[in-house]
Structures are given as structure tokens and as C-alpha cells.
CSV table of C-alpha atoms (C1' of nucleotides) in Angstrom, one decimal:
chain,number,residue,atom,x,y,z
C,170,UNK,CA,2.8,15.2,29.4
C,171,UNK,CA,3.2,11.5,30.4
C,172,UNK,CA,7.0,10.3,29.4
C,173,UNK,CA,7.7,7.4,27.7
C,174,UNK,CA,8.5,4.9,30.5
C,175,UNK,CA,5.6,5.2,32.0
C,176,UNK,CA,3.8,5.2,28.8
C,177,UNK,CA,5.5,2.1,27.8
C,178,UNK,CA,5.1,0.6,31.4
C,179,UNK,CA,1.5,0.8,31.5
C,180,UNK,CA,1.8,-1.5,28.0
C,181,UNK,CA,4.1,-4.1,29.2
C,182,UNK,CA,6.2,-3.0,26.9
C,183,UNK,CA,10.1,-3.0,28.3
C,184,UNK,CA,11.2,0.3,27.8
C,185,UNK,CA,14.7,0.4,26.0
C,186,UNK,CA,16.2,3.5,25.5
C,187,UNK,CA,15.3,3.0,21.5
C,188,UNK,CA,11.2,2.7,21.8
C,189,UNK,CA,11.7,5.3,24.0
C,190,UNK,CA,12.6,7.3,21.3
C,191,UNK,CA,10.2,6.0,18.8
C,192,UNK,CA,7.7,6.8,20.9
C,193,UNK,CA,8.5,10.1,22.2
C,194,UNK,CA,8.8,10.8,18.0
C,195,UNK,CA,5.0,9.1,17.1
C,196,UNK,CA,2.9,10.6,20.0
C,197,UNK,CA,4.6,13.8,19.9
C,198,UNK,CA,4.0,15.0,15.8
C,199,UNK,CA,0.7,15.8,14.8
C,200,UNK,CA,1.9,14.4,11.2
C,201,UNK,CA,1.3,11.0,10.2
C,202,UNK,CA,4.7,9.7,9.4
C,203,UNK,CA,5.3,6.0,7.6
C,204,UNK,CA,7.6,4.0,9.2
C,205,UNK,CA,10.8,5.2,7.2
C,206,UNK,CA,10.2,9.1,8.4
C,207,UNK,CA,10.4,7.7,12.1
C,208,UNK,CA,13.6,6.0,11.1
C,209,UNK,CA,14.7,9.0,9.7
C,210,UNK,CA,14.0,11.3,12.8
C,211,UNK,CA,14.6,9.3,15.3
C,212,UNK,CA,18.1,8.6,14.4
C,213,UNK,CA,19.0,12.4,14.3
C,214,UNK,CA,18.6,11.4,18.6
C,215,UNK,CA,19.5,7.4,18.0
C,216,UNK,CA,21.7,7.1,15.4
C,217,UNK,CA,22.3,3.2,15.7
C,218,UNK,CA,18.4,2.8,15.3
C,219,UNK,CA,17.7,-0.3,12.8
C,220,UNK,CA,14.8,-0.4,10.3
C,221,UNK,CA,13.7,-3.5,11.6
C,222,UNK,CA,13.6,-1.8,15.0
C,223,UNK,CA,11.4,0.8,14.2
C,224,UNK,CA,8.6,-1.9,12.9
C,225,UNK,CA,9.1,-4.2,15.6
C,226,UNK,CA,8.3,-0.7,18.2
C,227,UNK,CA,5.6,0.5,15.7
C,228,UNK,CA,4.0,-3.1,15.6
C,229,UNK,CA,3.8,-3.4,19.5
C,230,UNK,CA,2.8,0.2,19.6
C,231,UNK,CA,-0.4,-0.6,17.5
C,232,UNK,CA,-1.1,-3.8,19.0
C,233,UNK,CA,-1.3,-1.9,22.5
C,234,UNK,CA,-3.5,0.5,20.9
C,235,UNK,CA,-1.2,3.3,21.5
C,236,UNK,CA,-1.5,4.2,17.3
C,237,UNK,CA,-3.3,2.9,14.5
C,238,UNK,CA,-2.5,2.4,11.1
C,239,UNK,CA,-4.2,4.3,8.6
C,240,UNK,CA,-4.3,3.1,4.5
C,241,UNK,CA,-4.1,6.2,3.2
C,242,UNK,CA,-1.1,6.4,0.5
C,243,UNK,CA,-0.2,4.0,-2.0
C,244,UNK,CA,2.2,1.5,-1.0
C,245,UNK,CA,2.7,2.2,2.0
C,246,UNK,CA,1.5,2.1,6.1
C,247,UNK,CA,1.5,5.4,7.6
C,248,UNK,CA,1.1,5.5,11.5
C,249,UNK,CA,-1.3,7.8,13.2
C,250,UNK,CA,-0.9,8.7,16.8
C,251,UNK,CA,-4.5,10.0,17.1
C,252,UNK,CA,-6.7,7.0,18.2
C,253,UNK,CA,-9.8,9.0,18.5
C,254,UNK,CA,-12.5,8.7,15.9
C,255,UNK,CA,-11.4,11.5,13.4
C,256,UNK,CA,-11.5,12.0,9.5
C,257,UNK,CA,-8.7,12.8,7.1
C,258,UNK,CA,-7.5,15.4,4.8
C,259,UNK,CA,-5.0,14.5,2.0
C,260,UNK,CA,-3.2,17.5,0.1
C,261,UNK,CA,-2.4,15.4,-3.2
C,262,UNK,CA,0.4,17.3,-3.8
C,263,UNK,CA,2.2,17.3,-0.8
C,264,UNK,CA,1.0,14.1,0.7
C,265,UNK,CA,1.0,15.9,3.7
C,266,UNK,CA,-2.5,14.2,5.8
C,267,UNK,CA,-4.0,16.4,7.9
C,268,UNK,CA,-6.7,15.7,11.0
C,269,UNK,CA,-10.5,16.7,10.3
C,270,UNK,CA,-12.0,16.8,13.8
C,271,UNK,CA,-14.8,14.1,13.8
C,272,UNK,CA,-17.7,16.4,13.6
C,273,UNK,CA,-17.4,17.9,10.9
C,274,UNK,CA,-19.7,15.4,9.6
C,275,UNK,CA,-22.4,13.9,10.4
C,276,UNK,CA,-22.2,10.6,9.5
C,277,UNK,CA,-25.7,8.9,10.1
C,278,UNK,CA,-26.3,5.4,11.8
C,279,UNK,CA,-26.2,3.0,9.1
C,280,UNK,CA,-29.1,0.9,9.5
C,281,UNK,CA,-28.7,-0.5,5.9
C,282,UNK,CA,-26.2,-3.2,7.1
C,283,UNK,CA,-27.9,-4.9,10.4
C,284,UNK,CA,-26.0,-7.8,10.4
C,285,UNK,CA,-23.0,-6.3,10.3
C,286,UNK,CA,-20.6,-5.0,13.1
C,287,UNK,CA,-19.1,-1.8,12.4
C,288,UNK,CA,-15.6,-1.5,13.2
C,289,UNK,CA,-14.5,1.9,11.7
C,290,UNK,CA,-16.3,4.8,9.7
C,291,UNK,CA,-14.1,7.5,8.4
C,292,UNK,CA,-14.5,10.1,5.9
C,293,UNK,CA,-11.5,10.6,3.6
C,294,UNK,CA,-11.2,13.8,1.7
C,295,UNK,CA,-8.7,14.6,-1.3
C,296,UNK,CA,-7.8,18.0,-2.7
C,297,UNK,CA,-5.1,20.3,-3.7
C,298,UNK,CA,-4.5,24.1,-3.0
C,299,UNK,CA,-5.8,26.5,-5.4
C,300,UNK,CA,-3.4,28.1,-7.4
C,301,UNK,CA,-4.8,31.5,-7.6
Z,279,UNK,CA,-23.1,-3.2,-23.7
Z,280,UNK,CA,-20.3,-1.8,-25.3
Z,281,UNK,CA,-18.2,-3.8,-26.8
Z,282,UNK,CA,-14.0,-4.0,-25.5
Z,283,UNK,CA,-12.8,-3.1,-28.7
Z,284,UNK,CA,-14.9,0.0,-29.2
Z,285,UNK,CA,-14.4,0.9,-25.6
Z,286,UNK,CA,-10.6,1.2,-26.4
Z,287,UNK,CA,-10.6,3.3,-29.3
Z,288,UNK,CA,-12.5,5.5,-28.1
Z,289,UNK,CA,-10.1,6.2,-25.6
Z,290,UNK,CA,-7.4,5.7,-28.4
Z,291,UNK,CA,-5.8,2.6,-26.9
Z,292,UNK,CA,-4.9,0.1,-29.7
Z,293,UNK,CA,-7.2,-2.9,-28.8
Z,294,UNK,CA,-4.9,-5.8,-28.7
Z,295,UNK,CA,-6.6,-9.0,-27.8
Z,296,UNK,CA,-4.8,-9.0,-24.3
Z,297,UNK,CA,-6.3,-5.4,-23.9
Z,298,UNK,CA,-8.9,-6.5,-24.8
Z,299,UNK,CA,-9.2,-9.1,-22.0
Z,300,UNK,CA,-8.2,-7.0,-19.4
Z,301,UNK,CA,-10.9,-4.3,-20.4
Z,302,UNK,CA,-14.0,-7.3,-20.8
Z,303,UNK,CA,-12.7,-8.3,-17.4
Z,304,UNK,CA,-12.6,-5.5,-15.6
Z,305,UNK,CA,-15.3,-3.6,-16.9
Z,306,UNK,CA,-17.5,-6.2,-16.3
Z,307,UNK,CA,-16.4,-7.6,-12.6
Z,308,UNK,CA,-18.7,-5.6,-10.0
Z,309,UNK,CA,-15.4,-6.5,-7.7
Z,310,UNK,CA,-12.5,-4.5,-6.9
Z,311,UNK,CA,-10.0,-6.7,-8.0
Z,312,UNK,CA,-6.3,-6.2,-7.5
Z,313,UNK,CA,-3.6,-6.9,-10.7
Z,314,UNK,CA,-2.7,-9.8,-9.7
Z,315,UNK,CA,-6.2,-10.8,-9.2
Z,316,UNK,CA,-7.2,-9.6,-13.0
Z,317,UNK,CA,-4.0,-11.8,-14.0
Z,318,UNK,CA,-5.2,-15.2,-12.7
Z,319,UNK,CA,-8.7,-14.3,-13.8
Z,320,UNK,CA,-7.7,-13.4,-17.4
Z,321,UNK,CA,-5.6,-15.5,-17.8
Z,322,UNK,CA,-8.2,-18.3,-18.2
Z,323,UNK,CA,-9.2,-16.7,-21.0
Z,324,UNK,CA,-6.0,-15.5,-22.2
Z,325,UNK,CA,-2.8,-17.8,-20.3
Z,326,UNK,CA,-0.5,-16.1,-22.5
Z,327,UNK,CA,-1.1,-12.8,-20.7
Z,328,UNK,CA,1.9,-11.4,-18.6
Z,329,UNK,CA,1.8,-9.6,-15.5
Z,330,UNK,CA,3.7,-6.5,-17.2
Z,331,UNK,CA,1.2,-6.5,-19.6
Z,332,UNK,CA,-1.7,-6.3,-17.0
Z,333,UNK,CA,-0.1,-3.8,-15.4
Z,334,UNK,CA,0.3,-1.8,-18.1
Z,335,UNK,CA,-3.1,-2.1,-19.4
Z,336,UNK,CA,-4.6,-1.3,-16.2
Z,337,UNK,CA,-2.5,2.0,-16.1
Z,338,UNK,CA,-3.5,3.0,-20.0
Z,339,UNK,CA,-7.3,2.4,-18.1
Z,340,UNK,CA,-6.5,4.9,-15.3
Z,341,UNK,CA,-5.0,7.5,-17.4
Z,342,UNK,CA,-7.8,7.2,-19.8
Z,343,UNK,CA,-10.3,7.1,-16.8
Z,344,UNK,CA,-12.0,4.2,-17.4
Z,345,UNK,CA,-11.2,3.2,-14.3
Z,346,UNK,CA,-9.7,4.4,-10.8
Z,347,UNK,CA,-7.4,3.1,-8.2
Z,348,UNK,CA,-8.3,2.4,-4.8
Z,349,UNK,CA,-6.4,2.9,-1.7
Z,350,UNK,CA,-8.9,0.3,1.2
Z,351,UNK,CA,-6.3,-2.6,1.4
Z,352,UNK,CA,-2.9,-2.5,3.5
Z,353,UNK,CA,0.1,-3.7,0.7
Z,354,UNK,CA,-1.9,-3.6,-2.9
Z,355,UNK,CA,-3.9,-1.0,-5.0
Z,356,UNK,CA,-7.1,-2.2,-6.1
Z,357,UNK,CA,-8.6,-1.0,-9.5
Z,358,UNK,CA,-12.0,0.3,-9.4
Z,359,UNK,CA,-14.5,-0.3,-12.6
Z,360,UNK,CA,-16.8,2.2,-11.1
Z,361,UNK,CA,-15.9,5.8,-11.7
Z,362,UNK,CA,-19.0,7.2,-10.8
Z,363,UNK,CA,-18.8,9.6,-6.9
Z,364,UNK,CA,-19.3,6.1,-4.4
Z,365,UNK,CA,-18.2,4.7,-1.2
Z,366,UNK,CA,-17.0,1.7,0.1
Z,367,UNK,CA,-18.0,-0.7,2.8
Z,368,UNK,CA,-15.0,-3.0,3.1
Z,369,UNK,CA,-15.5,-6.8,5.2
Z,370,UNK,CA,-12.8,-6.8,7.5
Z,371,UNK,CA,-12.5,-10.5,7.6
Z,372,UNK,CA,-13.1,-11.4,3.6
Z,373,UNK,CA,-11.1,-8.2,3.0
Z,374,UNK,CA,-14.5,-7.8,0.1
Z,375,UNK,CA,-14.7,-4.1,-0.8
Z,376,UNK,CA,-18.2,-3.4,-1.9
Z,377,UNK,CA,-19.8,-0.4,-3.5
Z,378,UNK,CA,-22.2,1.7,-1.3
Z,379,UNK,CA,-24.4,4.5,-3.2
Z,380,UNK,CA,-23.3,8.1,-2.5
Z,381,UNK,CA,-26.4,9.4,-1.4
Z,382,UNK,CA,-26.1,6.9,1.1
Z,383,UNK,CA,-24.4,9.9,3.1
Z,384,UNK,CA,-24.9,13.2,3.3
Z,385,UNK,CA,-21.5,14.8,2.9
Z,386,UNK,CA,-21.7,18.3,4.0
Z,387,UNK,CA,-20.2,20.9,2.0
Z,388,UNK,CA,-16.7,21.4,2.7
Z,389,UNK,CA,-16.5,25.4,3.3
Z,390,UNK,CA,-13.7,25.2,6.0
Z,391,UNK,CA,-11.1,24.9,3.6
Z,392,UNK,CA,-11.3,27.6,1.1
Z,393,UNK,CA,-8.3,28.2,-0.3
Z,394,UNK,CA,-8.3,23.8,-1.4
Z,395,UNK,CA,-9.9,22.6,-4.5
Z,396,UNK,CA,-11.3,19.5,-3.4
Z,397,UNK,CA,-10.7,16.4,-5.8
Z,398,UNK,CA,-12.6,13.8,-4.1
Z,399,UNK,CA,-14.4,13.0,-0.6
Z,400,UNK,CA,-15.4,9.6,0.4
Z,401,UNK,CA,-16.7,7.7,3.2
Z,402,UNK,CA,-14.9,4.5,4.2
Z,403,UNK,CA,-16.8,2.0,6.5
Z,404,UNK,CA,-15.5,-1.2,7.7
Z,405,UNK,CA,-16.9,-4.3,9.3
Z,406,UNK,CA,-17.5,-7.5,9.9
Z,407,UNK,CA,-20.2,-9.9,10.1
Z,408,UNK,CA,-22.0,-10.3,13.5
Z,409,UNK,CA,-21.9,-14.0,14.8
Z,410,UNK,CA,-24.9,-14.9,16.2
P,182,DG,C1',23.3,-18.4,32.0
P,183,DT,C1',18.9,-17.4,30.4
P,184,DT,C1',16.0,-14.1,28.5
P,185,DC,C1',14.9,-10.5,25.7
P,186,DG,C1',16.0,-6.7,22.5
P,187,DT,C1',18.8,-5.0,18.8
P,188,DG,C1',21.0,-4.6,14.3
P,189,DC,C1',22.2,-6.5,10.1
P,190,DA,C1',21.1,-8.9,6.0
P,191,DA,C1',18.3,-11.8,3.5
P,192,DA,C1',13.8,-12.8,2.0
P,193,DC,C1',9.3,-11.4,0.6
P,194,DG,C1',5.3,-9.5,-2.2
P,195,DG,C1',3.4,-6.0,-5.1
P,196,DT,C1',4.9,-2.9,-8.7
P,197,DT,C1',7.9,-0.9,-12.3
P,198,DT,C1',11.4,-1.0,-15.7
P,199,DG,C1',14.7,-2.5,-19.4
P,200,DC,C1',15.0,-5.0,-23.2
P,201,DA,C1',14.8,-8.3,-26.9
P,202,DA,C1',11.4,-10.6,-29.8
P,203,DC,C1',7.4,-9.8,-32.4
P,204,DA,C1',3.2,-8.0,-34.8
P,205,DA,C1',0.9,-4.5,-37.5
P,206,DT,C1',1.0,-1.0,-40.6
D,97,DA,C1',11.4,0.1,-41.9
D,98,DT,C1',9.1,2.1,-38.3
D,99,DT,C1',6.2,2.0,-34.7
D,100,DG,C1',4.1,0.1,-30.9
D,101,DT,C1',3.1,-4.2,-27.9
D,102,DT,C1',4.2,-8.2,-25.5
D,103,DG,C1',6.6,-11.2,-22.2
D,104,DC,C1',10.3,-12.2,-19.5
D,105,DA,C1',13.6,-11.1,-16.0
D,106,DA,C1',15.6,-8.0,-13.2
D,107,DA,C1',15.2,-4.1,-10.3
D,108,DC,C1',12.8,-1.6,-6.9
D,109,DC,C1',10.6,-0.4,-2.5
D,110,DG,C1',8.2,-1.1,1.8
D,111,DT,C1',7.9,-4.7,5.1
D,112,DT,C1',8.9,-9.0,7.5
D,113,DT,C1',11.9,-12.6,9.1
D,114,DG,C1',16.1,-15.2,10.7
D,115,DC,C1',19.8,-15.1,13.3
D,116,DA,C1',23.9,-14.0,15.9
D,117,DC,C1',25.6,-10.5,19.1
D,118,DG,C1',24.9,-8.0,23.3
D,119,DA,C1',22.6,-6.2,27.5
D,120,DA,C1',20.0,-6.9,31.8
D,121,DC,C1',18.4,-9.5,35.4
DNA sequence: GTTCGTGCAAACGGTTTGCAACAAT
DNA sequence: ATTGTTGCAAACCGTTTGCACGAAC
């Protein structure tokens, strides 16, 4: 897999030894941590990290396209290092999101809205496990 | 249409004339307003009204059902008068949320995930307006 | 020595909470 | 008198901002 330099290179993005980590953290895990869980596990590696160090990384990341955000939880910005076109899956118990692959449904054209640009369709699903 | 005050008791929330407000307002608004924008709308009607008190009205309204939360804005919960199965189409630049019909979309049945009781599914669609 | 990045602390905005005053029964 | 409601202020939490210190060229 690409390493971060390189990665961060190819954004203009100067890569200190601190978005280095923040970005070997975000583009690694599948999960789709809020900006206090990268603090959090990135300092196990980087323990001088700052807060305010972690948005400014995470800010740059999604302006470069790198990650999106995704409104998902209440309250808060969660990061998601999958910039594909893809659906979600909330366990409302756990808060854990999970990836639905993007055809799983079909989502048809909408022709309903012709003056409008679409920018971003996405199929949110909620649910909890069964408790048997 | 129903009147507030009957509205609340049957949901067994005394109907105090700020409750009252709150429930004509937002019962009534085909918006998804946030608190602070049921505040500044009520009170014109009501300047008396506190922001603790919104909030805990809209709360009792949740609980009770009469009305859901929203998760489609970055920062702020927005309170849905519409509890019936929907989506949303949300203009990215007016940051307007509007109601879209749920046949709209043909949401497949969700069989890949059969041990999860699924609580809600909805589309999401974003845009903005072409400019031609 | 200038530029840029970091870390800390303060500020900010939406939401919640604690509490005293008050209204209704 | 008891119960429940309101309004205010303070607290809270995620995020942003301001600024001085420090590293790199």
C-alpha cells in the first residue's frame, strides 16, 4: 500500500511526522472514527498529538478529497475514508457504521428534479441486532 | 385540524400555552426547522418563550412521537413534523431539507442482514440548483 | 530570519442541566 | 402543600480560532 509521504506528497500537503500518523490511522480502518477516536489512537503512536491538530490534518484531508465527512450521528462529524459511492449501515446500539457496497440498491435516475444538480445520493439504513 | 391542546393530551402532555406554541408551530411548518429556529419563530407569538423550554417541549414531542429528529445538517438536529416512512432531498446551498415521497424509491428488501431488525431505511439526496 | 506547523488555551455554537420562582390543582 | 412547568444561567461537548513557541529550509 501507498505510504503516507507519498500519499501526502501527491496532495501538497507537507508531510510532518504527525499527519503522517493521522493518516496512516484514517485510510487504514474500515471504521468511521469522529475526530476525537483519531485523537485517541493516534496518540497511542504520537503521544504529543493536539486536538486542534487532528482537525487541522482531517480538514486538509477532506478538502484534498482524501475522506469525506459523513452526518451520520448526532452531534458530531465522523470521517469516512471510503470516497467511493457507497451506502451506510448504523447499528443503533453500538453506533458502530458499517459500509453497504453501493449496489445493493438500485437507486433510479431521478428525473423528478431537472433543474437540479445532484451532488450525492446515499441510502442510510438503521437497525439493531435481534435479541433472540 | 386538530387542535394543540387536544393533540397534547392525548399524548398526556399538560398543554401549557408555551407547549402549546411549540406544537401549533411545528405541527404545522412543512419545514424542518432546528430549536433554535422554532424559538425565534415562536417567539413572535409567544417572546416569553425560553430556549429550555423549546427544548424540552420538542423532546416530550419526540418521546411521544409526534415528531422525529433528523440527522441531514453538520452541527444541529433538525425536528421532523412528518413521521410518516419519507426521504429527504436536502439543497446544498440553502441547506433547505425537503420531503420527498417514499415510493419515490424502490428500496429493496434488506435480506442480507438477518440476524438485524431494521428500524428505519432512508434515502438521502443532495443538490444544488443548476445555473444556467 | 522567514515560513510553516504544532500545541495549548480560549472562544464558539448547539444542547443539556440545575435550580429558584411560579402556576395549577 | 404538592406537583409540575418555566426561565435563566451555568455547564457541557464537539469544533474552531488565536497565538506564541519551535522546526525546517
Amino acid at each position: 500500500m501507498e505510504n503516507s509521504i507519498s500519499i501526502l506528497r501527491r496532495c501538497a500537503i507537507q508531510p510532518t511526522p504527525q499527519r503522517m500518523a493521522v493518516v496512516d490511522y484514517i485510510l487504514k480502518t474500515p471504521s468511521h472514527p469522529s475526530a476525537d477516536e483519531v485523537l485517541e489512537n493516534v496518540r497511542k503512536r504520537c503521544p504529543t498529538l493536539s486536538r486542534a491538530t487532528v482537525y487541522n490534518t482531517l480538514n486538509l484531508l477532506v478538502e484534498k478529497q482524501l475522506i469525506k465527512t459523513q452526518i451520520l450521528k448526532e452531534g458530531l462529524v465522523v470521517f469516512d475514508p471510503n470516497i467511493q459511492q457507497h451506502h451506510h449501515f448504523i447499528d443503533e446500539d453500538s453506533g458502530q457504521i458499517y459500509d453497504v457496497p453501493w449496489d445493493t440498491f438500485q437507486v433510479p435516475e431521478i428525473d423528478s428534479l431537472p433543474d437540479y444538480e445532484i451532488t450525492e445520493v446515499q441510502v442510510v439504513v438503521r437497525g439493531r441486532k435481534k435479541k433472540p
